[in-house]
Amino acid sequence: MKRRLMLVSNSTLYGGGYLEHCQQQIQDFFGKEVKRILFVPYALHDRDAYTKTARNKFKTLGYEVESVDETSDPVEAVRKAEGIFIGGGNTFRLLKALYDSKLVTEIKKRVLQDGIPYMGSSAGTNVSTISINTTNDMPIVYPPTFAAIGLVPFNINPHYLDPNVNSKHMGETREQRIIQYHEEPDTPCVLGLREGCMLLVEDNKATLLGCTKARLFQRGQQTTEYEPGSDLSFLLTDAQ
Amino acid sequence: MKRRLMLVSNSTLYGGGYLEHCQQQIQDFFGKEVKRILFVPYALHDRDAYTKTARNKFKTLGYEVESVDETSDPVEAVRKAEGIFIGGGNTFRLLKALYDSKLVTEIKKRVLQDGIPYMGSSAGTNVSTISINTTNDMPIVYPPTFAAIGLVPFNINPHYLDPNVNSKHMGETREQRIIQYHEEPDTPCVLGLREGCMLLVEDNKATLLGCTKARLFQRGQQTTEYEPGSDLSFLLTDAQ
């Protein structure tokens, strides 16, 4: 299977600029062959402003950005894309817009069959997985399904957050929420990507990159911590 | 319109026991006429354990608890109920189960037409409003719609949380998420109920009770803070 994915937990790390913490990995990932990246700004309300932010950043890294929202035919834009970047924001809004624009199937085809590189951050990482069942976002719109593009056979929880032991807030912790997900039948692994880390997938190889650890939740099993540099290729086989 | 609602932000307040912080309000609300309360435990996976917790607590307050899950015909149980309590947990799981059991219409009828008292906490408060669009929960299952029972013409965000100024986490704050909701067209008011407060609705009168303030978000307007004791009846008119 051709497949090149860069799935980033968060677009901005505390104290840094937009995509600053992963800029080296972005350049390594898209390399010198890709000149022009198709950007999908659907997760934020102000798509023009969002495109400008992404365009400015990618320009400093040596890439042109074309927004799918600026084209008359989004499906055709995906068909011609050399590489795709889906930015973060609200995951429900993003997934609904991807279905409304009929991009889900086309992106999947381009990435898995044609092998063009796909980068996602936050919500853009969520929609690359099996489903958005493990997003942190508020369900502000109703998508036609929670099934997502399915570029990998597991789920991700971006912005994964450890419990704050000093908190007096009684809402569920992130871990408790993921455990609730795994109370449901036939639910896949969930990789909790802390802010600062990202998953690089190349064909059937998956590697954790960045500066923070990831936490893996498997239904009915103990959770496991992985350091940056870990080989997580086992997640790519369907029956984990 | 007959309507008696007690919509509690959270079932447990830091340092206290289950429903301890609102037990006086519960007794004032159900009064001495109601002897037996129908409990809906659908928001948690272990419904038996959840029923036991609710039953034990309500017993100390002078009420018997029957769980809708222990009856052979949930719709019939709602038809005969003297009062209803829907507990917290995962809002998506709860709403889906309410639709699967065909309880949404029946509960609405019993509360708005027959005037039986309805108490909700957390997810049980979410499902009493127009929709679950402003829940904090993880979308672990896909309900047939986000539209909810609709006992009030606005939305609630339970466990409302102020931003932590010391946090280095870059996920959206609760306020930012609700603002994203209001970027969508035709979205109703959202009442952010901090842990510790609750809304009492009697016919067309709504009063904030408890020990914390509520924060009201109205599309295109400044947010407003309300102290316990505030009259929020204006929220009950459809065109706020």
Short mmCIF file of C-alpha atoms in Angstrom, two decimals, chain A residues 63-183:
data_model
loop_
_atom_site.label_atom_id
_atom_site.label_comp_id
_atom_site.label_asym_id
_atom_site.label_seq_id
_atom_site.Cartn_x
_atom_site.Cartn_y
_atom_site.Cartn_z
CA TYR A 63 5.84 25.56 -0.56
CA GLU A 64 2.99 27.26 -2.36
CA VAL A 65 -0.47 26.76 -0.87
CA GLU A 66 -3.67 26.50 -2.87
CA SER A 67 -6.89 26.45 -0.85
CA VAL A 68 -9.56 23.99 -1.91
CA ASP A 69 -12.00 26.74 -1.03
CA GLU A 70 -10.58 29.04 -3.70
CA THR A 71 -11.16 26.54 -6.51
CA SER A 72 -14.40 26.19 -8.47
CA ASP A 73 -14.25 22.41 -8.29
CA PRO A 74 -12.89 20.99 -5.01
CA VAL A 75 -13.01 17.37 -6.23
CA GLU A 76 -10.98 18.29 -9.32
CA ALA A 77 -8.52 20.17 -7.09
CA VAL A 78 -7.98 17.01 -5.05
CA ARG A 79 -7.53 14.99 -8.26
CA LYS A 80 -4.72 17.31 -9.32
CA ALA A 81 -3.10 17.82 -5.91
CA GLU A 82 0.57 17.00 -5.34
CA GLY A 83 0.03 16.95 -1.58
CA ILE A 84 -2.76 17.71 0.89
CA PHE A 85 -2.84 19.51 4.24
CA ILE A 86 -6.00 19.57 6.35
CA GLY A 87 -5.79 22.06 9.19
CA GLY A 88 -7.37 21.96 12.65
CA GLY A 89 -10.42 23.64 14.12
CA ASN A 90 -13.76 21.98 14.75
CA THR A 91 -13.77 18.32 13.70
CA PHE A 92 -17.56 18.07 13.23
CA ARG A 93 -17.62 21.11 10.98
CA LEU A 94 -14.64 19.77 9.04
CA LEU A 95 -16.05 16.29 8.49
CA LYS A 96 -19.46 17.62 7.46
CA ALA A 97 -17.85 19.98 4.93
CA LEU A 98 -15.69 17.15 3.55
CA TYR A 99 -18.83 15.08 2.93
CA ASP A 100 -20.80 18.07 1.60
CA SER A 101 -17.99 18.70 -0.90
CA LYS A 102 -17.70 15.01 -1.76
CA LEU A 103 -14.03 14.99 -0.87
CA VAL A 104 -13.84 12.00 1.49
CA THR A 105 -13.66 9.30 -1.16
CA GLU A 106 -11.47 11.35 -3.46
CA ILE A 107 -8.89 12.15 -0.78
CA LYS A 108 -8.78 8.50 0.27
CA LYS A 109 -8.18 7.43 -3.32
CA ARG A 110 -5.48 10.01 -3.94
CA VAL A 111 -3.60 9.13 -0.75
CA LEU A 112 -3.94 5.35 -0.68
CA GLN A 113 -3.94 4.60 -4.41
CA ASP A 114 -1.90 7.42 -5.91
CA GLY A 115 0.40 7.88 -2.93
CA ILE A 116 0.28 11.66 -2.59
CA PRO A 117 1.42 12.89 0.84
CA TYR A 118 -1.26 13.83 3.40
CA MET A 119 -0.64 16.04 6.40
CA GLY A 120 -3.21 16.75 9.08
CA SER A 121 -3.09 18.71 12.28
CA SER A 122 -5.55 18.28 15.14
CA ALA A 123 -9.02 18.00 13.46
CA GLY A 124 -7.17 17.26 10.20
CA THR A 125 -5.54 14.34 11.97
CA ASN A 126 -8.88 13.15 13.40
CA VAL A 127 -10.53 12.97 9.99
CA SER A 128 -7.66 10.93 8.54
CA THR A 129 -8.45 8.01 10.88
CA ILE A 130 -11.30 5.49 10.96
CA SER A 131 -13.73 7.86 12.64
CA ILE A 132 -14.06 11.07 14.60
CA ASN A 133 -15.37 9.17 17.63
CA THR A 134 -12.39 10.34 19.69
CA THR A 135 -12.29 14.03 18.89
CA ASN A 136 -12.28 16.54 21.78
CA ASP A 137 -14.43 19.01 19.89
CA MET A 138 -17.92 20.27 20.53
CA PRO A 139 -20.54 18.78 18.17
CA ILE A 140 -21.59 22.14 16.72
CA VAL A 141 -22.96 20.60 13.48
CA TYR A 142 -24.28 17.13 12.63
CA PRO A 143 -22.19 15.27 10.04
CA PRO A 144 -23.85 12.47 7.99
CA THR A 145 -21.70 9.89 9.83
CA PHE A 146 -18.76 9.81 12.25
CA ALA A 147 -16.86 7.57 9.82
CA ALA A 148 -13.90 9.49 8.44
CA ILE A 149 -11.41 9.17 5.57
CA GLY A 150 -9.88 6.00 6.99
CA LEU A 151 -6.25 6.38 5.98
CA VAL A 152 -5.25 4.36 9.05
CA PRO A 153 -7.20 1.54 10.79
CA PHE A 154 -7.28 3.10 14.27
CA ASN A 155 -8.36 6.30 15.98
CA ILE A 156 -6.36 9.22 17.30
CA ASN A 157 -7.02 11.58 20.16
CA PRO A 158 -5.09 14.77 19.35
CA HIS A 159 -4.13 17.27 22.10
CA TYR A 160 -4.05 14.29 24.47
CA LEU A 161 -4.06 15.67 28.00
CA ASP A 162 -2.97 14.06 31.26
CA PRO A 163 -5.25 14.59 34.26
CA ASN A 164 -4.53 17.74 36.25
CA VAL A 165 -4.13 16.46 39.78
CA ASN A 166 -4.81 19.90 41.23
CA SER A 167 -8.07 20.40 39.39
CA LYS A 168 -11.34 20.60 41.28
CA HIS A 169 -13.30 20.21 38.04
CA MET A 170 -15.43 17.08 38.03
CA GLY A 171 -15.92 16.59 34.29
CA GLU A 172 -14.42 13.39 32.88
CA THR A 173 -10.67 13.31 32.25
CA ARG A 174 -9.48 12.57 28.71
CA GLU A 175 -8.53 9.06 29.78
CA GLN A 176 -12.01 8.44 31.25
CA ARG A 177 -13.59 9.59 27.98
CA ILE A 178 -11.49 7.20 25.90
CA ILE A 179 -12.27 4.38 28.33
CA GLN A 180 -15.98 5.15 27.80
CA TYR A 181 -15.36 4.78 24.05
CA HIS A 182 -13.84 1.37 24.65
CA GLU A 183 -16.90 0.27 26.64
#
